[in-house]
Amino acid sequence: GQNIDQPTEMTATEGAIVQINCTYQTSGFNGLFWYQQHAGEAPTFLSYNVLDGLEEKGRFSSFLSRSKGYSYLLLKELQMKDSASYLCAVREESTGGFKTIFGAGTRLFVKA
Amino acid sequence: ETGVTQTPRHLVMGMTNKKSLKCEQHLGHNAMYWYKQSAKKPLELMFVYNFKEQTENNSVPSRFSPECPNSSHLFLHLHTLQPEDSALYLCASSQEPPRQGQHQPQHFGDGTRLSIL
């Protein structure tokens, strides 16, 4: 079956570091994505992991452990504009090709 | 400009109305998707089209009817909806399979906020 879990909400302070965790159970794993979604806007792509380890992209980093079914998104030097929902999504093989399953998202509140 | 355009942005309709949502992508992708996003729930995949052929129908009620006339356009026809259908409907596109050596995230439109009276 498919199951993606991430915390519902998190709060952090401007300038700090926050880690958003995601655990998943899936078959035919083919990569994990993180998206950012501001209220009323489209989800936008942040990062992709298919091999174990850390991918760094500026203030954002994402980590994957396939054996543990675990990923995290790390946001450094938090800014007020980082207040948004962060969606963890797993790409998996399915009949007829691939599909992407999304978690419910983590709403991050950045306070001054 | 996200490359994926959805219209209308907002739609209010009665349960007996018929309306259509439109999605257009300018990214040269071959796969398009409809998702439903309700508050505090995961994005729910509704339909997938690959090269204009429907490859996934995720047990969606027949009051939702998709149409994909070409790989750049996707419609969702709505008829006799229920109040629980009120949600944000997101369209996305991607290249499937990904071009060699690349990962291909889905690109989303801003969505249509649908309210059923």
PDB file of C-alpha atoms in Angstrom:
ATOM      1  CA  GLY A   1       0.000   0.000   0.000  1.00  0.00           C
ATOM      2  CA  GLN A   2       0.931   3.649  -0.119  1.00  0.00           C
ATOM      3  CA  ASN A   3       1.366   5.780   2.968  1.00  0.00           C
ATOM      4  CA  ILE A   4       3.204   9.057   3.432  1.00  0.00           C
ATOM      5  CA  ASP A   5       3.421  10.709   6.834  1.00  0.00           C
ATOM      6  CA  GLN A   6       4.661  14.157   7.701  1.00  0.00           C
ATOM      7  CA  PRO A   7       3.869  16.499  10.589  1.00  0.00           C
ATOM      8  CA  THR A   8       0.813  18.679  10.137  1.00  0.00           C
ATOM      9  CA  GLU A   9       2.328  21.932  11.381  1.00  0.00           C
ATOM     10  CA  MET A  10       5.642  23.336  12.556  1.00  0.00           C
ATOM     11  CA  THR A  11       6.703  26.724  13.882  1.00  0.00           C
ATOM     12  CA  ALA A  12      10.217  28.149  13.750  1.00  0.00           C
ATOM     13  CA  THR A  13      11.954  31.474  14.231  1.00  0.00           C
ATOM     14  CA  GLU A  14      13.382  33.701  11.531  1.00  0.00           C
ATOM     15  CA  GLY A  15      17.079  32.944  11.021  1.00  0.00           C
ATOM     16  CA  ALA A  16      16.847  29.486  12.562  1.00  0.00           C
ATOM     17  CA  ILE A  17      17.049  25.991  11.027  1.00  0.00           C
ATOM     18  CA  VAL A  18      14.068  23.665  10.703  1.00  0.00           C
ATOM     19  CA  GLN A  19      13.862  20.026   9.669  1.00  0.00           C
ATOM     20  CA  ILE A  20      10.656  18.605   8.201  1.00  0.00           C
ATOM     21  CA  ASN A  21      10.482  14.817   8.292  1.00  0.00           C
ATOM     22  CA  CYS A  22       8.675  12.472   5.940  1.00  0.00           C
ATOM     23  CA  THR A  23       8.238   8.718   6.212  1.00  0.00           C
ATOM     24  CA  TYR A  24       6.780   6.589   3.486  1.00  0.00           C
ATOM     25  CA  GLN A  25       5.727   3.057   2.696  1.00  0.00           C
ATOM     26  CA  THR A  26       5.512   2.216  -0.949  1.00  0.00           C
ATOM     27  CA  SER A  27       6.381  -0.398  -3.534  1.00  0.00           C
ATOM     28  CA  GLY A  28       8.395   0.275  -6.663  1.00  0.00           C
ATOM     29  CA  PHE A  29      10.105   3.371  -5.220  1.00  0.00           C
ATOM     30  CA  ASN A  30      11.460   5.630  -7.955  1.00  0.00           C
ATOM     31  CA  GLY A  31      12.328   8.883  -6.229  1.00  0.00           C
ATOM     32  CA  LEU A  32      11.147  11.395  -3.649  1.00  0.00           C
ATOM     33  CA  PHE A  33      10.233  15.019  -4.261  1.00  0.00           C
ATOM     34  CA  TRP A  34       9.726  17.992  -1.986  1.00  0.00           C
ATOM     35  CA  TYR A  35       7.422  20.800  -3.096  1.00  0.00           C
ATOM     36  CA  GLN A  36       6.651  24.182  -1.551  1.00  0.00           C
ATOM     37  CA  GLN A  37       3.131  25.560  -1.705  1.00  0.00           C
ATOM     38  CA  HIS A  38       2.180  29.059  -0.587  1.00  0.00           C
ATOM     39  CA  ALA A  39      -1.466  29.628   0.243  1.00  0.00           C
ATOM     40  CA  GLY A  40      -3.543  30.032  -2.894  1.00  0.00           C
ATOM     41  CA  GLU A  41      -0.645  29.196  -5.185  1.00  0.00           C
ATOM     42  CA  ALA A  42       0.677  26.228  -7.151  1.00  0.00           C
ATOM     43  CA  PRO A  43       3.055  23.727  -5.549  1.00  0.00           C
ATOM     44  CA  THR A  44       6.574  24.406  -6.809  1.00  0.00           C
ATOM     45  CA  PHE A  45       9.424  21.913  -7.018  1.00  0.00           C
ATOM     46  CA  LEU A  46      12.178  22.174  -4.397  1.00  0.00           C
ATOM     47  CA  SER A  47      14.252  19.001  -4.462  1.00  0.00           C
ATOM     48  CA  TYR A  48      14.548  15.432  -5.661  1.00  0.00           C
ATOM     49  CA  ASN A  49      16.285  12.397  -4.132  1.00  0.00           C
ATOM     50  CA  VAL A  50      16.527   8.949  -5.662  1.00  0.00           C
ATOM     51  CA  LEU A  51      19.758   7.732  -4.040  1.00  0.00           C
ATOM     52  CA  ASP A  52      20.560   7.702  -0.338  1.00  0.00           C
ATOM     53  CA  GLY A  53      22.216  10.804   1.003  1.00  0.00           C
ATOM     54  CA  LEU A  54      21.972  14.547   1.143  1.00  0.00           C
ATOM     55  CA  GLU A  55      21.206  16.884  -1.733  1.00  0.00           C
ATOM     56  CA  GLU A  56      22.009  20.522  -1.058  1.00  0.00           C
ATOM     57  CA  LYS A  57      20.576  23.455  -2.949  1.00  0.00           C
ATOM     58  CA  GLY A  58      21.254  26.814  -1.373  1.00  0.00           C
ATOM     59  CA  ARG A  59      19.378  27.223   1.903  1.00  0.00           C
ATOM     60  CA  PHE A  60      17.441  24.010   1.296  1.00  0.00           C
ATOM     61  CA  SER A  61      18.757  20.446   1.641  1.00  0.00           C
ATOM     62  CA  SER A  62      16.970  17.136   1.362  1.00  0.00           C
ATOM     63  CA  PHE A  63      18.016  13.759   2.707  1.00  0.00           C
ATOM     64  CA  LEU A  64      16.890  10.248   1.786  1.00  0.00           C
ATOM     65  CA  SER A  65      17.276   6.824   3.380  1.00  0.00           C
ATOM     66  CA  ARG A  66      15.566   4.244   1.184  1.00  0.00           C
ATOM     67  CA  SER A  67      16.114   1.392   3.650  1.00  0.00           C
ATOM     68  CA  LYS A  68      14.308   3.354   6.358  1.00  0.00           C
ATOM     69  CA  GLY A  69      11.655   4.864   4.097  1.00  0.00           C
ATOM     70  CA  TYR A  70      12.642   8.268   5.448  1.00  0.00           C
ATOM     71  CA  SER A  71      13.410  11.712   4.116  1.00  0.00           C
ATOM     72  CA  TYR A  72      13.785  15.159   5.557  1.00  0.00           C
ATOM     73  CA  LEU A  73      13.835  18.682   4.191  1.00  0.00           C
ATOM     74  CA  LEU A  74      16.214  21.056   5.963  1.00  0.00           C
ATOM     75  CA  LEU A  75      15.669  24.782   5.706  1.00  0.00           C
ATOM     76  CA  LYS A  76      18.479  27.042   6.925  1.00  0.00           C
ATOM     77  CA  GLU A  77      18.528  30.777   7.681  1.00  0.00           C
ATOM     78  CA  LEU A  78      14.756  30.855   7.750  1.00  0.00           C
ATOM     79  CA  GLN A  79      13.024  33.848   6.222  1.00  0.00           C
ATOM     80  CA  MET A  80       9.454  35.021   6.688  1.00  0.00           C
ATOM     81  CA  LYS A  81       8.735  34.126   3.051  1.00  0.00           C
ATOM     82  CA  ASP A  82       9.473  30.463   3.877  1.00  0.00           C
ATOM     83  CA  SER A  83       6.100  30.298   5.644  1.00  0.00           C
ATOM     84  CA  ALA A  84       4.272  27.813   3.422  1.00  0.00           C
ATOM     85  CA  SER A  85       3.202  24.194   3.166  1.00  0.00           C
ATOM     86  CA  TYR A  86       5.872  21.653   2.289  1.00  0.00           C
ATOM     87  CA  LEU A  87       4.716  18.552   0.444  1.00  0.00           C
ATOM     88  CA  CYS A  88       6.599  15.275   0.432  1.00  0.00           C
ATOM     89  CA  ALA A  89       5.837  13.153  -2.648  1.00  0.00           C
ATOM     90  CA  VAL A  90       6.971   9.693  -3.668  1.00  0.00           C
ATOM     91  CA  ARG A  91       7.188   8.524  -7.256  1.00  0.00           C
ATOM     92  CA  GLU A  92       6.505   4.853  -7.701  1.00  0.00           C
ATOM     93  CA  GLU A  93       6.003   2.359 -10.450  1.00  0.00           C
ATOM     94  CA  SER A  94       2.422   1.453 -11.201  1.00  0.00           C
ATOM     95  CA  THR A  95       0.562  -0.429 -13.893  1.00  0.00           C
ATOM     96  CA  GLY A  96       1.004   1.523 -17.081  1.00  0.00           C
ATOM     97  CA  GLY A  97       3.934   3.593 -15.871  1.00  0.00           C
ATOM     98  CA  PHE A  98       4.689   5.727 -12.850  1.00  0.00           C
ATOM     99  CA  LYS A  99       2.641   7.833 -10.494  1.00  0.00           C
ATOM    100  CA  THR A 100       3.392  10.318  -7.760  1.00  0.00           C
ATOM    101  CA  ILE A 101       1.785  10.031  -4.321  1.00  0.00           C
ATOM    102  CA  PHE A 102       1.660  13.129  -2.118  1.00  0.00           C
ATOM    103  CA  GLY A 103       1.657  13.526   1.635  1.00  0.00           C
ATOM    104  CA  ALA A 104      -0.798  15.902   3.293  1.00  0.00           C
ATOM    105  CA  GLY A 105       1.876  18.565   3.669  1.00  0.00           C
ATOM    106  CA  THR A 106       3.494  20.316   6.602  1.00  0.00           C
ATOM    107  CA  ARG A 107       2.455  23.896   7.254  1.00  0.00           C
ATOM    108  CA  LEU A 108       5.475  25.872   8.385  1.00  0.00           C
ATOM    109  CA  PHE A 109       5.014  29.129  10.263  1.00  0.00           C
ATOM    110  CA  VAL A 110       8.075  31.359  10.495  1.00  0.00           C
ATOM    111  CA  LYS A 111       7.851  33.958  13.243  1.00  0.00           C
ATOM    112  CA  ALA A 112       9.964  37.046  13.814  1.00  0.00           C
TER     113      ALA A 112
ATOM    114  CA  GLU B   1       4.507  32.200 -15.060  1.00  0.00           C
ATOM    115  CA  THR B   2       4.459  28.531 -14.123  1.00  0.00           C
ATOM    116  CA  GLY B   3       4.020  27.172 -17.649  1.00  0.00           C
ATOM    117  CA  VAL B   4       0.728  25.596 -16.628  1.00  0.00           C
ATOM    118  CA  THR B   5      -2.343  27.823 -16.829  1.00  0.00           C
ATOM    119  CA  GLN B   6      -5.697  27.005 -15.282  1.00  0.00           C
ATOM    120  CA  THR B   7      -9.004  28.798 -15.782  1.00  0.00           C
ATOM    121  CA  PRO B   8     -11.086  29.897 -14.065  1.00  0.00           C
ATOM    122  CA  ARG B   9      -9.240  30.642 -10.819  1.00  0.00           C
ATOM    123  CA  HIS B  10     -12.480  30.622  -8.857  1.00  0.00           C
ATOM    124  CA  LEU B  11     -15.810  28.966  -9.586  1.00  0.00           C
ATOM    125  CA  VAL B  12     -19.046  28.930  -7.620  1.00  0.00           C
ATOM    126  CA  MET B  13     -21.769  26.658  -8.904  1.00  0.00           C
ATOM    127  CA  GLY B  14     -25.000  25.044  -7.854  1.00  0.00           C
ATOM    128  CA  MET B  15     -25.385  21.305  -7.636  1.00  0.00           C
ATOM    129  CA  THR B  16     -27.402  21.132 -10.854  1.00  0.00           C
ATOM    130  CA  ASN B  17     -25.035  23.239 -12.966  1.00  0.00           C
ATOM    131  CA  LYS B  18     -22.641  22.033 -15.637  1.00  0.00           C
ATOM    132  CA  LYS B  19     -19.262  23.704 -15.878  1.00  0.00           C
ATOM    133  CA  SER B  20     -15.773  22.910 -17.162  1.00  0.00           C
ATOM    134  CA  LEU B  21     -12.298  23.556 -15.835  1.00  0.00           C
ATOM    135  CA  LYS B  22      -9.522  24.188 -18.333  1.00  0.00           C
ATOM    136  CA  CYS B  23      -5.796  23.535 -18.148  1.00  0.00           C
ATOM    137  CA  GLU B  24      -3.123  24.396 -20.694  1.00  0.00           C
ATOM    138  CA  GLN B  25       0.585  23.618 -20.507  1.00  0.00           C
ATOM    139  CA  HIS B  26       3.325  25.314 -22.520  1.00  0.00           C
ATOM    140  CA  LEU B  27       6.201  23.067 -21.435  1.00  0.00           C
ATOM    141  CA  GLY B  28       6.145  20.432 -24.153  1.00  0.00           C
ATOM    142  CA  HIS B  29       5.226  17.707 -21.660  1.00  0.00           C
ATOM    143  CA  ASN B  30       3.381  14.558 -22.668  1.00  0.00           C
ATOM    144  CA  ALA B  31       1.574  13.758 -19.412  1.00  0.00           C
ATOM    145  CA  MET B  32      -1.134  15.778 -17.663  1.00  0.00           C
ATOM    146  CA  TYR B  33      -2.890  15.248 -14.353  1.00  0.00           C
ATOM    147  CA  TRP B  34      -5.912  16.397 -12.368  1.00  0.00           C
ATOM    148  CA  TYR B  35      -5.626  16.527  -8.579  1.00  0.00           C
ATOM    149  CA  LYS B  36      -8.115  17.447  -5.871  1.00  0.00           C
ATOM    150  CA  GLN B  37      -6.761  19.297  -2.842  1.00  0.00           C
ATOM    151  CA  SER B  38      -8.995  19.551   0.232  1.00  0.00           C
ATOM    152  CA  ALA B  39      -8.014  21.249   3.463  1.00  0.00           C
ATOM    153  CA  LYS B  40      -5.539  19.245   5.546  1.00  0.00           C
ATOM    154  CA  LYS B  41      -5.699  16.264   3.203  1.00  0.00           C
ATOM    155  CA  PRO B  42      -3.108  14.957   0.742  1.00  0.00           C
ATOM    156  CA  LEU B  43      -3.315  15.865  -2.885  1.00  0.00           C
ATOM    157  CA  GLU B  44      -5.647  13.259  -4.387  1.00  0.00           C
ATOM    158  CA  LEU B  45      -4.777  12.093  -7.864  1.00  0.00           C
ATOM    159  CA  MET B  46      -7.917  11.974 -10.008  1.00  0.00           C
ATOM    160  CA  PHE B  47      -6.866  11.352 -13.606  1.00  0.00           C
ATOM    161  CA  VAL B  48      -3.688  10.871 -15.600  1.00  0.00           C
ATOM    162  CA  TYR B  49      -3.304  11.330 -19.333  1.00  0.00           C
ATOM    163  CA  ASN B  50      -0.208  10.242 -21.214  1.00  0.00           C
ATOM    164  CA  PHE B  51      -0.017  11.154 -24.900  1.00  0.00           C
ATOM    165  CA  LYS B  52      -3.744  12.028 -24.757  1.00  0.00           C
ATOM    166  CA  GLU B  53      -4.634   8.549 -23.486  1.00  0.00           C
ATOM    167  CA  GLN B  54      -6.134   8.167 -20.052  1.00  0.00           C
ATOM    168  CA  THR B  55      -3.853   5.899 -18.057  1.00  0.00           C
ATOM    169  CA  GLU B  56      -5.316   6.368 -14.597  1.00  0.00           C
ATOM    170  CA  ASN B  57      -8.768   6.930 -13.182  1.00  0.00           C
ATOM    171  CA  ASN B  58      -8.471   6.864  -9.443  1.00  0.00           C
ATOM    172  CA  SER B  59     -12.023   5.725  -8.680  1.00  0.00           C
ATOM    173  CA  VAL B  60     -13.382   9.166  -9.410  1.00  0.00           C
ATOM    174  CA  PRO B  61     -17.191   9.565  -9.482  1.00  0.00           C
ATOM    175  CA  SER B  62     -18.708   9.891 -12.929  1.00  0.00           C
ATOM    176  CA  ARG B  63     -19.882  13.435 -12.181  1.00  0.00           C
ATOM    177  CA  PHE B  64     -16.269  14.357 -13.022  1.00  0.00           C
ATOM    178  CA  SER B  65     -15.471  13.773 -16.690  1.00  0.00           C
ATOM    179  CA  PRO B  66     -12.001  14.518 -18.070  1.00  0.00           C
ATOM    180  CA  GLU B  67     -11.154  15.343 -21.657  1.00  0.00           C
ATOM    181  CA  CYS B  68      -7.716  15.592 -23.244  1.00  0.00           C
ATOM    182  CA  PRO B  69      -7.951  16.717 -26.890  1.00  0.00           C
ATOM    183  CA  ASN B  70      -4.162  17.040 -27.237  1.00  0.00           C
ATOM    184  CA  SER B  71      -1.093  16.835 -25.040  1.00  0.00           C
ATOM    185  CA  SER B  72      -1.237  20.566 -24.239  1.00  0.00           C
ATOM    186  CA  HIS B  73      -4.854  20.847 -23.109  1.00  0.00           C
ATOM    187  CA  LEU B  74      -6.846  19.138 -20.400  1.00  0.00           C
ATOM    188  CA  PHE B  75     -10.427  19.724 -19.315  1.00  0.00           C
ATOM    189  CA  LEU B  76     -12.483  18.586 -16.356  1.00  0.00           C
ATOM    190  CA  HIS B  77     -16.206  18.640 -17.031  1.00  0.00           C
ATOM    191  CA  LEU B  78     -18.380  18.955 -13.935  1.00  0.00           C
ATOM    192  CA  HIS B  79     -22.008  17.889 -13.619  1.00  0.00           C
ATOM    193  CA  THR B  80     -24.335  17.447 -10.664  1.00  0.00           C
ATOM    194  CA  LEU B  81     -21.628  17.993  -8.073  1.00  0.00           C
ATOM    195  CA  GLN B  82     -22.045  17.566  -4.339  1.00  0.00           C
ATOM    196  CA  PRO B  83     -21.038  19.974  -1.534  1.00  0.00           C
ATOM    197  CA  GLU B  84     -18.155  17.671  -0.594  1.00  0.00           C
ATOM    198  CA  ASP B  85     -16.673  18.325  -4.036  1.00  0.00           C
ATOM    199  CA  SER B  86     -15.772  21.857  -2.961  1.00  0.00           C
ATOM    200  CA  ALA B  87     -11.965  21.967  -3.091  1.00  0.00           C
ATOM    201  CA  LEU B  88      -8.971  23.284  -4.993  1.00  0.00           C
ATOM    202  CA  TYR B  89      -8.532  21.445  -8.295  1.00  0.00           C
ATOM    203  CA  LEU B  90      -4.962  21.411  -9.512  1.00  0.00           C
ATOM    204  CA  CYS B  91      -3.695  20.534 -12.940  1.00  0.00           C
ATOM    205  CA  ALA B  92      -0.107  19.383 -13.467  1.00  0.00           C
ATOM    206  CA  SER B  93       2.090  18.232 -16.321  1.00  0.00           C
ATOM    207  CA  SER B  94       5.337  16.301 -16.625  1.00  0.00           C
ATOM    208  CA  GLN B  95       7.475  14.399 -19.092  1.00  0.00           C
ATOM    209  CA  GLU B  96       6.969  10.642 -18.761  1.00  0.00           C
ATOM    210  CA  PRO B  97       9.238   8.834 -18.775  1.00  0.00           C
ATOM    211  CA  PRO B  98      11.799  11.460 -17.773  1.00  0.00           C
ATOM    212  CA  ARG B  99      14.415  12.350 -20.347  1.00  0.00           C
ATOM    213  CA  GLN B 100      17.570  10.347 -19.759  1.00  0.00           C
ATOM    214  CA  GLY B 101      19.668  11.579 -16.894  1.00  0.00           C
ATOM    215  CA  GLN B 102      17.021  13.991 -15.694  1.00  0.00           C
ATOM    216  CA  HIS B 103      14.454  13.917 -12.977  1.00  0.00           C
ATOM    217  CA  GLN B 104      11.127  15.357 -13.907  1.00  0.00           C
ATOM    218  CA  PRO B 105       8.990  16.961 -11.247  1.00  0.00           C
ATOM    219  CA  GLN B 106       5.428  17.776 -12.016  1.00  0.00           C
ATOM    220  CA  HIS B 107       4.676  21.383 -12.851  1.00  0.00           C
ATOM    221  CA  PHE B 108       1.446  22.659 -11.352  1.00  0.00           C
ATOM    222  CA  GLY B 109      -1.026  25.339 -12.276  1.00  0.00           C
ATOM    223  CA  ASP B 110      -2.407  27.709  -9.636  1.00  0.00           C
ATOM    224  CA  GLY B 111      -5.615  25.703  -9.442  1.00  0.00           C
ATOM    225  CA  THR B 112      -9.319  26.408  -9.594  1.00  0.00           C
ATOM    226  CA  ARG B 113     -11.007  27.048  -6.257  1.00  0.00           C
ATOM    227  CA  LEU B 114     -14.398  25.351  -6.620  1.00  0.00           C
ATOM    228  CA  SER B 115     -17.313  26.027  -4.289  1.00  0.00           C
ATOM    229  CA  ILE B 116     -20.534  24.031  -4.567  1.00  0.00           C
ATOM    230  CA  LEU B 117     -23.617  25.705  -3.130  1.00  0.00           C
TER     231      LEU B 117
END
